[in-house]
PDB file of C-alpha atoms and ligand atoms in Angstrom:
ATOM      1  CA  UNK A   2       0.000   0.000   0.000  1.00 98.00           C
ATOM      2  CA  UNK A   3       2.981   2.353   0.403  1.00 98.00           C
ATOM      3  CA  UNK A   4       5.269   1.108  -2.384  1.00 98.00           C
ATOM      4  CA  UNK A   5       8.210   3.534  -2.846  1.00 95.00           C
ATOM      5  CA  UNK A   6       6.683   6.199  -0.596  1.00 98.00           C
ATOM      6  CA  UNK A   7       9.289   8.120   1.392  1.00 98.00           C
ATOM      7  CA  UNK A   8       8.365   8.300   5.077  1.00 99.00           C
ATOM      8  CA  UNK A   9      10.085  10.171   7.908  1.00 99.00           C
ATOM      9  CA  UNK A  10       9.231   9.009  11.413  1.00 98.00           C
ATOM     10  CA  UNK A  11      10.030  11.002  14.555  1.00 98.00           C
ATOM     11  CA  UNK A  12      10.360   9.072  17.814  1.00 98.00           C
ATOM     12  CA  UNK A  13      10.989   5.913  15.758  1.00 98.00           C
ATOM     13  CA  UNK A  14      12.800   4.221  18.636  1.00 97.00           C
ATOM     14  CA  UNK A  15       9.599   4.216  20.704  1.00 97.00           C
ATOM     15  CA  UNK A  16       6.783   1.667  20.839  1.00 97.00           C
ATOM     16  CA  UNK A  17       4.426   3.404  18.409  1.00 98.00           C
ATOM     17  CA  UNK A  18       7.105   4.989  16.193  1.00 98.00           C
ATOM     18  CA  UNK A  19       8.914   1.665  15.858  1.00 98.00           C
ATOM     19  CA  UNK A  20       5.733  -0.273  15.093  1.00 98.00           C
ATOM     20  CA  UNK A  21       4.624   2.299  12.507  1.00 98.00           C
ATOM     21  CA  UNK A  22       8.098   2.241  10.914  1.00 98.00           C
ATOM     22  CA  UNK A  23       8.031  -1.567  10.594  1.00 98.00           C
ATOM     23  CA  UNK A  24       4.499  -1.497   9.155  1.00 98.00           C
ATOM     24  CA  UNK A  25       5.292   1.266   6.637  1.00 98.00           C
ATOM     25  CA  UNK A  26       8.447  -0.590   5.527  1.00 98.00           C
ATOM     26  CA  UNK A  27       6.525  -3.879   5.153  1.00 98.00           C
ATOM     27  CA  UNK A  28       4.157  -2.048   2.803  1.00 98.00           C
ATOM     28  CA  UNK A  29       7.052  -0.934   0.609  1.00 98.00           C
ATOM     29  CA  UNK A  30       7.913   2.525   1.985  1.00 98.00           C
ATOM     30  CA  UNK A  31      11.481   3.788   2.301  1.00 98.00           C
ATOM     31  CA  UNK A  32      11.597   4.781   5.952  1.00 98.00           C
ATOM     32  CA  UNK A  33      13.860   7.408   7.486  1.00 98.00           C
ATOM     33  CA  UNK A  34      13.861   6.817  11.225  1.00 98.00           C
ATOM     34  CA  UNK A  35      14.773   9.493  13.709  1.00 98.00           C
ATOM     35  CA  UNK A  36      14.960   9.751  17.466  1.00 98.00           C
ATOM     36  CA  UNK A  37      16.643  11.536  20.284  1.00 96.00           C
ATOM     37  CA  UNK A  38      18.843   8.571  21.168  1.00 95.00           C
ATOM     38  CA  UNK A  39      20.453   6.787  18.262  1.00 96.00           C
ATOM     39  CA  UNK A  40      20.667   3.244  19.713  1.00 97.00           C
ATOM     40  CA  UNK A  41      16.922   2.492  19.848  1.00 97.00           C
ATOM     41  CA  UNK A  42      16.398   3.918  16.355  1.00 98.00           C
ATOM     42  CA  UNK A  43      19.306   1.880  14.966  1.00 98.00           C
ATOM     43  CA  UNK A  44      17.774  -1.288  16.400  1.00 98.00           C
ATOM     44  CA  UNK A  45      14.476  -0.706  14.559  1.00 98.00           C
ATOM     45  CA  UNK A  46      16.283   0.179  11.306  1.00 98.00           C
ATOM     46  CA  UNK A  47      18.425  -2.971  11.500  1.00 98.00           C
ATOM     47  CA  UNK A  48      15.324  -5.109  12.046  1.00 98.00           C
ATOM     48  CA  UNK A  49      13.624  -3.574   8.989  1.00 98.00           C
ATOM     49  CA  UNK A  50      16.683  -4.015   6.771  1.00 98.00           C
ATOM     50  CA  UNK A  51      17.139  -7.650   7.885  1.00 98.00           C
ATOM     51  CA  UNK A  52      13.518  -8.275   6.906  1.00 98.00           C
ATOM     52  CA  UNK A  53      14.294  -6.931   3.402  1.00 98.00           C
ATOM     53  CA  UNK A  54      12.973  -3.393   3.877  1.00 98.00           C
ATOM     54  CA  UNK A  55      14.570  -0.003   3.297  1.00 98.00           C
ATOM     55  CA  UNK A  56      15.443   2.005   6.412  1.00 98.00           C
ATOM     56  CA  UNK A  57      17.937   4.637   7.484  1.00 98.00           C
ATOM     57  CA  UNK A  58      18.446   5.873  11.024  1.00 98.00           C
ATOM     58  CA  UNK A  59      19.503   9.293  12.307  1.00 98.00           C
ATOM     59  CA  UNK A  60      19.743  11.082  15.639  1.00 98.00           C
ATOM     60  CA  UNK A  61      17.353  14.030  15.437  1.00 98.00           C
ATOM     61  CA  UNK A  62      15.853  15.932  18.350  1.00 98.00           C
ATOM     62  CA  UNK A  63      12.308  16.645  17.162  1.00 98.00           C
ATOM     63  CA  UNK A  64      12.280  19.858  19.213  1.00 97.00           C
ATOM     64  CA  UNK A  65      15.355  21.223  17.440  1.00 98.00           C
ATOM     65  CA  UNK A  66      14.306  23.146  14.332  1.00 98.00           C
ATOM     66  CA  UNK A  67      17.741  23.129  12.739  1.00 98.00           C
ATOM     67  CA  UNK A  68      18.231  19.398  13.297  1.00 98.00           C
ATOM     68  CA  UNK A  69      14.821  18.542  11.786  1.00 98.00           C
ATOM     69  CA  UNK A  70      15.441  20.875   8.835  1.00 98.00           C
ATOM     70  CA  UNK A  71      18.907  19.482   8.094  1.00 98.00           C
ATOM     71  CA  UNK A  72      17.663  15.917   8.347  1.00 98.00           C
ATOM     72  CA  UNK A  73      14.862  16.625   5.851  1.00 98.00           C
ATOM     73  CA  UNK A  74      17.450  18.130   3.483  1.00 98.00           C
ATOM     74  CA  UNK A  75      19.413  14.876   3.735  1.00 98.00           C
ATOM     75  CA  UNK A  76      16.239  12.841   3.013  1.00 98.00           C
ATOM     76  CA  UNK A  77      15.554  14.947  -0.094  1.00 98.00           C
ATOM     77  CA  UNK A  78      19.194  14.503  -1.203  1.00 98.00           C
ATOM     78  CA  UNK A  79      18.925  10.753  -0.781  1.00 98.00           C
ATOM     79  CA  UNK A  80      15.324   9.946  -1.807  1.00 98.00           C
ATOM     80  CA  UNK A  81      14.246  13.019  -3.776  1.00 98.00           C
ATOM     81  CA  UNK A  82      11.119  13.819  -1.797  1.00 98.00           C
ATOM     82  CA  UNK A  83       9.116  13.334   1.409  1.00 98.00           C
ATOM     83  CA  UNK A  84       5.672  11.725   1.117  1.00 98.00           C
ATOM     84  CA  UNK A  85       4.818  10.963   4.749  1.00 99.00           C
ATOM     85  CA  UNK A  86       5.804  12.668   8.018  1.00 99.00           C
ATOM     86  CA  UNK A  87       4.785  10.780  11.186  1.00 99.00           C
ATOM     87  CA  UNK A  88       5.406  12.360  14.591  1.00 98.00           C
ATOM     88  CA  UNK A  89       5.310   9.643  17.290  1.00 98.00           C
ATOM     89  CA  UNK A  90       7.400  11.509  19.838  1.00 98.00           C
ATOM     90  CA  UNK A  91       6.515  10.777  23.449  1.00 95.00           C
ATOM     91  CA  UNK A  92       7.735  13.074  26.208  1.00 89.00           C
ATOM     92  CA  UNK A  93       8.913  11.091  29.257  1.00 80.00           C
ATOM     93  CA  UNK A  94       6.291  10.997  32.002  1.00 69.00           C
ATOM     94  CA  UNK A  95       8.353  11.904  35.059  1.00 68.00           C
ATOM     95  CA  UNK A  96       6.339  14.314  37.194  1.00 77.00           C
ATOM     96  CA  UNK A  97       3.939  15.017  34.293  1.00 83.00           C
ATOM     97  CA  UNK A  98       1.452  12.312  35.234  1.00 84.00           C
ATOM     98  CA  UNK A  99       0.288  11.215  38.663  1.00 85.00           C
ATOM     99  CA  UNK A 100       0.274  14.622  40.390  1.00 91.00           C
ATOM    100  CA  UNK A 101      -3.055  16.272  41.354  1.00 94.00           C
ATOM    101  CA  UNK A 102      -3.627  19.529  39.449  1.00 96.00           C
ATOM    102  CA  UNK A 103      -3.782  21.590  42.640  1.00 97.00           C
ATOM    103  CA  UNK A 104      -0.287  20.395  43.558  1.00 96.00           C
ATOM    104  CA  UNK A 105       1.250  20.551  40.067  1.00 95.00           C
ATOM    105  CA  UNK A 106       3.789  23.305  39.406  1.00 94.00           C
ATOM    106  CA  UNK A 107       3.524  25.483  36.317  1.00 96.00           C
ATOM    107  CA  UNK A 108       6.701  24.113  34.773  1.00 94.00           C
ATOM    108  CA  UNK A 109       5.522  20.507  34.798  1.00 94.00           C
ATOM    109  CA  UNK A 110       2.017  21.518  33.710  1.00 96.00           C
ATOM    110  CA  UNK A 111       3.383  23.438  30.720  1.00 96.00           C
ATOM    111  CA  UNK A 112       6.081  20.966  29.690  1.00 95.00           C
ATOM    112  CA  UNK A 113       3.926  18.450  27.800  1.00 96.00           C
ATOM    113  CA  UNK A 114       1.773  21.176  26.228  1.00 97.00           C
ATOM    114  CA  UNK A 115       4.762  23.095  24.875  1.00 97.00           C
ATOM    115  CA  UNK A 116       6.801  20.012  23.937  1.00 97.00           C
ATOM    116  CA  UNK A 117       4.121  18.018  22.126  1.00 98.00           C
ATOM    117  CA  UNK A 118       2.636  21.006  20.300  1.00 98.00           C
ATOM    118  CA  UNK A 119       6.017  22.464  19.342  1.00 98.00           C
ATOM    119  CA  UNK A 120       7.485  19.195  18.111  1.00 98.00           C
ATOM    120  CA  UNK A 121       4.416  18.410  16.013  1.00 98.00           C
ATOM    121  CA  UNK A 122       4.305  21.979  14.650  1.00 98.00           C
ATOM    122  CA  UNK A 123       7.999  21.908  13.715  1.00 98.00           C
ATOM    123  CA  UNK A 124       8.025  18.505  12.040  1.00 99.00           C
ATOM    124  CA  UNK A 125       4.753  19.219  10.210  1.00 99.00           C
ATOM    125  CA  UNK A 126       5.762  22.674   9.038  1.00 98.00           C
ATOM    126  CA  UNK A 127       9.193  21.622   7.807  1.00 98.00           C
ATOM    127  CA  UNK A 128       7.810  18.550   5.996  1.00 98.00           C
ATOM    128  CA  UNK A 129       4.998  20.620   4.448  1.00 98.00           C
ATOM    129  CA  UNK A 130       7.517  23.061   3.000  1.00 98.00           C
ATOM    130  CA  UNK A 131       9.016  20.138   1.036  1.00 98.00           C
ATOM    131  CA  UNK A 132       5.643  18.513   0.191  1.00 98.00           C
ATOM    132  CA  UNK A 133       4.196  21.705  -1.286  1.00 98.00           C
ATOM    133  CA  UNK A 134       6.648  21.399  -4.199  1.00 95.00           C
ATOM    134  CA  UNK A 135       5.063  18.034  -5.179  1.00 96.00           C
ATOM    135  CA  UNK A 136       1.517  19.095  -4.273  1.00 98.00           C
ATOM    136  CA  UNK A 137       1.268  15.833  -2.346  1.00 98.00           C
ATOM    137  CA  UNK A 138       2.018  14.417   1.080  1.00 98.00           C
ATOM    138  CA  UNK A 139       0.556  13.136   4.341  1.00 99.00           C
ATOM    139  CA  UNK A 140       1.323  14.559   7.788  1.00 99.00           C
ATOM    140  CA  UNK A 141       0.413  12.329  10.699  1.00 99.00           C
ATOM    141  CA  UNK A 142       0.551  12.141  14.471  1.00 98.00           C
ATOM    142  CA  UNK A 143      -0.828  10.169  17.373  1.00 98.00           C
ATOM    143  CA  UNK A 144      -2.901  11.462  20.299  1.00 98.00           C
ATOM    144  CA  UNK A 145      -4.823   9.879  23.170  1.00 96.00           C
ATOM    145  CA  UNK A 146      -8.376   9.977  24.523  1.00 94.00           C
ATOM    146  CA  UNK A 147      -7.234  12.527  27.114  1.00 95.00           C
ATOM    147  CA  UNK A 148      -7.822  15.126  24.371  1.00 97.00           C
ATOM    148  CA  UNK A 149     -11.563  14.680  24.733  1.00 97.00           C
ATOM    149  CA  UNK A 150     -12.174  13.150  28.145  1.00 96.00           C
ATOM    150  CA  UNK A 151     -11.804  14.465  31.696  1.00 95.00           C
ATOM    151  CA  UNK A 152      -9.378  12.245  33.582  1.00 91.00           C
ATOM    152  CA  UNK A 153      -7.608  12.474  36.919  1.00 90.00           C
ATOM    153  CA  UNK A 154      -3.887  12.961  37.522  1.00 89.00           C
ATOM    154  CA  UNK A 155      -2.866  13.628  33.922  1.00 91.00           C
ATOM    155  CA  UNK A 156      -1.570  17.190  34.396  1.00 95.00           C
ATOM    156  CA  UNK A 157      -0.968  19.003  31.102  1.00 96.00           C
ATOM    157  CA  UNK A 158      -1.157  15.820  29.022  1.00 95.00           C
ATOM    158  CA  UNK A 159      -4.846  16.257  28.123  1.00 96.00           C
ATOM    159  CA  UNK A 160      -4.386  19.887  27.008  1.00 97.00           C
ATOM    160  CA  UNK A 161      -1.287  18.753  25.032  1.00 97.00           C
ATOM    161  CA  UNK A 162      -3.281  16.099  23.174  1.00 98.00           C
ATOM    162  CA  UNK A 163      -6.123  18.573  22.541  1.00 98.00           C
ATOM    163  CA  UNK A 164      -3.592  21.066  21.139  1.00 98.00           C
ATOM    164  CA  UNK A 165      -2.231  18.460  18.725  1.00 98.00           C
ATOM    165  CA  UNK A 166      -5.714  17.600  17.518  1.00 98.00           C
ATOM    166  CA  UNK A 167      -6.563  21.284  16.961  1.00 98.00           C
ATOM    167  CA  UNK A 168      -3.278  21.716  15.084  1.00 98.00           C
ATOM    168  CA  UNK A 169      -4.149  18.696  12.891  1.00 98.00           C
ATOM    169  CA  UNK A 170      -7.358  20.416  11.809  1.00 98.00           C
ATOM    170  CA  UNK A 171      -5.696  23.806  11.279  1.00 98.00           C
ATOM    171  CA  UNK A 172      -2.782  22.369   9.301  1.00 98.00           C
ATOM    172  CA  UNK A 173      -5.252  20.521   7.101  1.00 98.00           C
ATOM    173  CA  UNK A 174      -7.297  23.664   6.512  1.00 98.00           C
ATOM    174  CA  UNK A 175      -4.183  25.419   5.203  1.00 98.00           C
ATOM    175  CA  UNK A 176      -2.428  22.514   3.486  1.00 98.00           C
ATOM    176  CA  UNK A 177      -5.167  20.364   1.944  1.00 98.00           C
ATOM    177  CA  UNK A 178      -5.733  22.866  -0.907  1.00 98.00           C
ATOM    178  CA  UNK A 179      -2.072  22.209  -1.778  1.00 98.00           C
ATOM    179  CA  UNK A 180      -2.530  18.427  -1.925  1.00 98.00           C
ATOM    180  CA  UNK A 181      -1.268  17.682   1.592  1.00 98.00           C
ATOM    181  CA  UNK A 182      -3.470  15.633   3.928  1.00 99.00           C
ATOM    182  CA  UNK A 183      -3.140  15.972   7.711  1.00 99.00           C
ATOM    183  CA  UNK A 184      -4.531  13.186   9.889  1.00 98.00           C
ATOM    184  CA  UNK A 185      -4.169  11.844  13.402  1.00 98.00           C
ATOM    185  CA  UNK A 186      -4.728   8.544  15.185  1.00 98.00           C
ATOM    186  CA  UNK A 187      -6.227   8.407  18.667  1.00 98.00           C
ATOM    187  CA  UNK A 188      -5.656   4.914  20.064  1.00 96.00           C
ATOM    188  CA  UNK A 189      -6.704   3.613  23.436  1.00 91.00           C
ATOM    189  CA  UNK A 190      -3.694   2.844  25.674  1.00 91.00           C
ATOM    190  CA  UNK A 191      -2.034  -0.313  24.361  1.00 94.00           C
ATOM    191  CA  UNK A 192      -0.706  -2.366  27.302  1.00 91.00           C
ATOM    192  CA  UNK A 193       1.949  -4.076  25.176  1.00 92.00           C
ATOM    193  CA  UNK A 194       3.755  -0.712  24.934  1.00 94.00           C
ATOM    194  CA  UNK A 195       6.399   0.099  27.531  1.00 90.00           C
ATOM    195  CA  UNK A 196       4.956   3.591  28.091  1.00 87.00           C
ATOM    196  CA  UNK A 197       1.533   2.401  29.168  1.00 87.00           C
ATOM    197  CA  UNK A 198       2.951  -0.262  31.469  1.00 86.00           C
ATOM    198  CA  UNK A 199       5.350   2.222  33.078  1.00 84.00           C
ATOM    199  CA  UNK A 200       2.641   4.865  33.494  1.00 79.00           C
ATOM    200  CA  UNK A 201      -0.129   2.636  34.805  1.00 81.00           C
ATOM    201  CA  UNK A 202       1.397  -0.335  36.583  1.00 85.00           C
ATOM    202  CA  UNK A 203       2.395   1.746  39.655  1.00 81.00           C
ATOM    203  CA  UNK A 204      -1.071   3.356  39.720  1.00 79.00           C
ATOM    204  CA  UNK A 205      -2.703  -0.068  39.517  1.00 86.00           C
ATOM    205  CA  UNK A 206      -0.619  -1.246  42.444  1.00 87.00           C
ATOM    206  CA  UNK A 207      -1.391   1.921  44.420  1.00 84.00           C
ATOM    207  CA  UNK A 208      -5.105   1.264  44.010  1.00 86.00           C
ATOM    208  CA  UNK A 209      -4.725  -2.347  45.126  1.00 92.00           C
ATOM    209  CA  UNK A 210      -4.992  -3.942  41.676  1.00 92.00           C
ATOM    210  CA  UNK A 211      -2.640  -6.148  39.722  1.00 92.00           C
ATOM    211  CA  UNK A 212      -1.493  -4.982  36.289  1.00 89.00           C
ATOM    212  CA  UNK A 213      -3.784  -7.596  34.721  1.00 91.00           C
ATOM    213  CA  UNK A 214      -6.810  -6.375  36.703  1.00 92.00           C
ATOM    214  CA  UNK A 215      -6.055  -2.790  35.641  1.00 91.00           C
ATOM    215  CA  UNK A 216      -6.031  -3.834  31.981  1.00 92.00           C
ATOM    216  CA  UNK A 217      -9.378  -5.585  32.504  1.00 94.00           C
ATOM    217  CA  UNK A 218     -10.859  -2.355  33.892  1.00 92.00           C
ATOM    218  CA  UNK A 219      -9.668  -0.405  30.832  1.00 91.00           C
ATOM    219  CA  UNK A 220     -10.872  -3.162  28.499  1.00 95.00           C
ATOM    220  CA  UNK A 221     -14.315  -3.222  30.140  1.00 96.00           C
ATOM    221  CA  UNK A 222     -14.885   0.347  28.897  1.00 94.00           C
ATOM    222  CA  UNK A 223     -14.505  -0.649  25.227  1.00 97.00           C
ATOM    223  CA  UNK A 224     -17.312  -2.163  23.158  1.00 97.00           C
ATOM    224  CA  UNK A 225     -15.421  -5.417  22.352  1.00 97.00           C
ATOM    225  CA  UNK A 226     -14.224  -5.618  26.013  1.00 97.00           C
ATOM    226  CA  UNK A 227     -10.583  -5.772  24.984  1.00 96.00           C
ATOM    227  CA  UNK A 228      -7.789  -3.290  24.296  1.00 94.00           C
ATOM    228  CA  UNK A 229      -6.396  -2.462  20.895  1.00 94.00           C
ATOM    229  CA  UNK A 230      -3.173  -4.060  19.703  1.00 96.00           C
ATOM    230  CA  UNK A 231      -0.272  -2.187  18.179  1.00 97.00           C
ATOM    231  CA  UNK A 232      -0.796  -4.178  14.992  1.00 97.00           C
ATOM    232  CA  UNK A 233      -4.395  -2.956  14.698  1.00 98.00           C
ATOM    233  CA  UNK A 234      -3.212   0.617  15.211  1.00 98.00           C
ATOM    234  CA  UNK A 235      -0.476   0.316  12.576  1.00 98.00           C
ATOM    235  CA  UNK A 236      -2.940  -1.209  10.077  1.00 98.00           C
ATOM    236  CA  UNK A 237      -4.937   2.005  10.318  1.00 98.00           C
ATOM    237  CA  UNK A 238      -1.763   4.108  10.104  1.00 98.00           C
ATOM    238  CA  UNK A 239      -0.805   2.334   6.859  1.00 99.00           C
ATOM    239  CA  UNK A 240      -4.257   2.905   5.380  1.00 98.00           C
ATOM    240  CA  UNK A 241      -4.296   6.597   6.344  1.00 98.00           C
ATOM    241  CA  UNK A 242      -0.819   7.115   4.899  1.00 99.00           C
ATOM    242  CA  UNK A 243      -1.790   5.431   1.632  1.00 98.00           C
ATOM    243  CA  UNK A 244      -3.459   6.906  -1.426  1.00 98.00           C
ATOM    244  CA  UNK A 245      -6.537   4.810  -0.604  1.00 98.00           C
ATOM    245  CA  UNK A 246      -7.262   7.372   2.141  1.00 98.00           C
ATOM    246  CA  UNK A 247      -7.182  10.275  -0.332  1.00 98.00           C
ATOM    247  CA  UNK A 248     -10.511  11.536   1.044  1.00 98.00           C
ATOM    248  CA  UNK A 249      -9.385  11.682   4.674  1.00 98.00           C
ATOM    249  CA  UNK A 250      -7.906  14.887   6.050  1.00 98.00           C
ATOM    250  CA  UNK A 251      -8.393  17.326   8.932  1.00 98.00           C
ATOM    251  CA  UNK A 252      -9.467  14.594  11.326  1.00 98.00           C
ATOM    252  CA  UNK A 253      -8.293  12.304  14.096  1.00 98.00           C
ATOM    253  CA  UNK A 254      -9.369   8.698  13.712  1.00 98.00           C
ATOM    254  CA  UNK A 255     -10.946   7.482  16.938  1.00 98.00           C
ATOM    255  CA  UNK A 256      -9.370   4.094  17.723  1.00 97.00           C
ATOM    256  CA  UNK A 257     -10.729   3.835  21.250  1.00 97.00           C
ATOM    257  CA  UNK A 258     -13.151   1.035  20.305  1.00 96.00           C
ATOM    258  CA  UNK A 259     -16.115   2.712  21.957  1.00 96.00           C
ATOM    259  CA  UNK A 260     -14.414   4.055  25.104  1.00 94.00           C
ATOM    260  CA  UNK A 261     -14.891   7.556  23.764  1.00 95.00           C
ATOM    261  CA  UNK A 262     -17.911   8.670  21.734  1.00 93.00           C
ATOM    262  CA  UNK A 263     -17.390  10.994  18.792  1.00 85.00           C
TER     263      UNK A 263
HETATM  264  N1  NAP B 305       1.576   3.700  24.037  1.00 97.69           N
HETATM  265  C1  NAP B 305       0.263   3.864  23.884  1.00 97.69           C
HETATM  266  O1  NAP B 305      -0.541   2.933  24.073  1.00 97.69           O
HETATM  267  C2  NAP B 305      -0.271   5.213  23.462  1.00 97.69           C
HETATM  268  C3  NAP B 305      -1.657   5.375  23.310  1.00 97.69           C
HETATM  269  C4  NAP B 305      -2.131   6.612  22.904  1.00 97.69           C
HETATM  270  C5  NAP B 305      -1.261   7.642  22.635  1.00 97.69           C
HETATM  271  N2  NAP B 305       0.070   7.465  22.800  1.00 97.69           N
HETATM  272  C6  NAP B 305       0.968   8.581  22.491  1.00 97.69           C
HETATM  273  O2  NAP B 305       1.826   8.202  21.426  1.00 97.69           O
HETATM  274  C7  NAP B 305       3.105   8.833  21.556  1.00 97.69           C
HETATM  275  C8  NAP B 305       4.209   7.790  21.530  1.00 97.69           C
HETATM  276  O3  NAP B 305       3.952   6.819  22.529  1.00 97.69           O
HETATM  277  P1  NAP B 305       4.915   5.568  22.747  1.00 97.69           P
HETATM  278  O4  NAP B 305       4.168   4.618  23.596  1.00 97.69           O
HETATM  279  O5  NAP B 305       5.459   5.106  21.449  1.00 97.69           O
HETATM  280  O6  NAP B 305       6.086   6.240  23.613  1.00 97.69           O
HETATM  281  P2  NAP B 305       7.633   5.777  23.768  1.00 97.69           P
HETATM  282  O7  NAP B 305       7.751   4.302  23.584  1.00 97.69           O
HETATM  283  O8  NAP B 305       8.116   6.398  25.023  1.00 97.69           O
HETATM  284  O9  NAP B 305       8.337   6.463  22.537  1.00 97.69           O
HETATM  285  C9  NAP B 305       8.506   7.833  22.461  1.00 97.69           C
HETATM  286  C10 NAP B 305       9.753   8.089  21.657  1.00 97.69           C
HETATM  287  O10 NAP B 305       9.875   9.485  21.462  1.00 97.69           O
HETATM  288  C11 NAP B 305      11.257   9.792  21.563  1.00 97.69           C
HETATM  289  N3  NAP B 305      11.443  11.201  21.877  1.00 97.69           N
HETATM  290  C12 NAP B 305      11.121  11.859  23.008  1.00 97.69           C
HETATM  291  N4  NAP B 305      11.457  13.155  22.898  1.00 97.69           N
HETATM  292  C13 NAP B 305      12.018  13.296  21.666  1.00 97.69           C
HETATM  293  C14 NAP B 305      12.563  14.369  20.955  1.00 97.69           C
HETATM  294  N5  NAP B 305      12.613  15.602  21.481  1.00 97.69           N
HETATM  295  N6  NAP B 305      13.042  14.157  19.721  1.00 97.69           N
HETATM  296  C15 NAP B 305      13.003  12.937  19.163  1.00 97.69           C
HETATM  297  N7  NAP B 305      12.492  11.865  19.771  1.00 97.69           N
HETATM  298  C16 NAP B 305      12.006  12.046  21.008  1.00 97.69           C
HETATM  299  C17 NAP B 305      11.765   8.885  22.652  1.00 97.69           C
HETATM  300  O11 NAP B 305      13.161   8.777  22.515  1.00 97.69           O
HETATM  301  P3  NAP B 305      14.089   8.637  23.821  1.00 97.69           P
HETATM  302  O12 NAP B 305      13.707   7.310  24.425  1.00 97.69           O
HETATM  303  O13 NAP B 305      15.452   8.667  23.224  1.00 97.69           O
HETATM  304  O14 NAP B 305      13.769   9.813  24.678  1.00 97.69           O
HETATM  305  C18 NAP B 305      11.029   7.600  22.354  1.00 97.69           C
HETATM  306  O15 NAP B 305      11.741   6.774  21.457  1.00 97.69           O
HETATM  307  C19 NAP B 305       3.012   9.635  22.848  1.00 97.69           C
HETATM  308  O16 NAP B 305       2.611  10.918  22.514  1.00 97.69           O
HETATM  309  C20 NAP B 305       1.923   8.947  23.622  1.00 97.69           C
HETATM  310  O17 NAP B 305       1.322   9.813  24.539  1.00 97.69           O
HETATM  311  C21 NAP B 305       0.587   6.273  23.208  1.00 97.69           C
END
């Protein structure tokens, strides 16, 4: 579905970024993987290449405008264009989650809002500047149900996700007339990812539940009474990145399986 498409993935050493990179490569895309720390990105790239795919890895801080810009120049030099930009960056959770709002300091409240929105803005804007020349491209990101649901102890994470979803719509409004689609994915927490386990296992324990019981509680809120897998999420990412989704832009696909009504 993505034969010969050129995709740049930010946060490609993470659970979602890595899974999306593998799925895009399996569908024929040339993937350019970036992350803050080189080792985890290299590992994903090596796996893709060993499976017969095309992948290159680079250390790029997705909050550093110059680094993102220079990397995109190198992608254009090597592959001639950029078709897909996927921002899967995840800001580490330390002191962002788990603190009641009345006790949270301004710095930790603002950190996720500024970091997520700025990184997405930068990577989207710099990719769009290249995509405009071809009048084609897809800009993508991932958010969470916190964007639309009141939840406890999530600090500035909900406002950060809401900001990314608003930016998705605004980018699309400006870029779609130039052939560039902008779409997001909003999955339910996927327990097979390290992030979700790290964020929720201690909270499960604190409320007297095992990790398995906690997952059952989350699953009970979905219509099929189970949580989404990474593979199901990446299947949707592949479709949205492909030309088959040419009619989809300016929206965030709700992958919460009924936990959150549209
Ligand atoms: N996991 C889920 O089930 C789930 C569900 C819904 C939404 N989400 C959202 O999806 C996003 C990714 O989640 P994830 O589970 O894949 O997280 P993850 O495994 O922690 O991956 C995040 C990646 O982003 C990288 N990163 C952080 N800051 C960066 C920067 N400035 N520049 C470049 N790379 C940077 C990290 O690299 P380092 O390790 O080198 O810092 C890491 O590889 C997050 O926004 C998360 O909130 C996740």
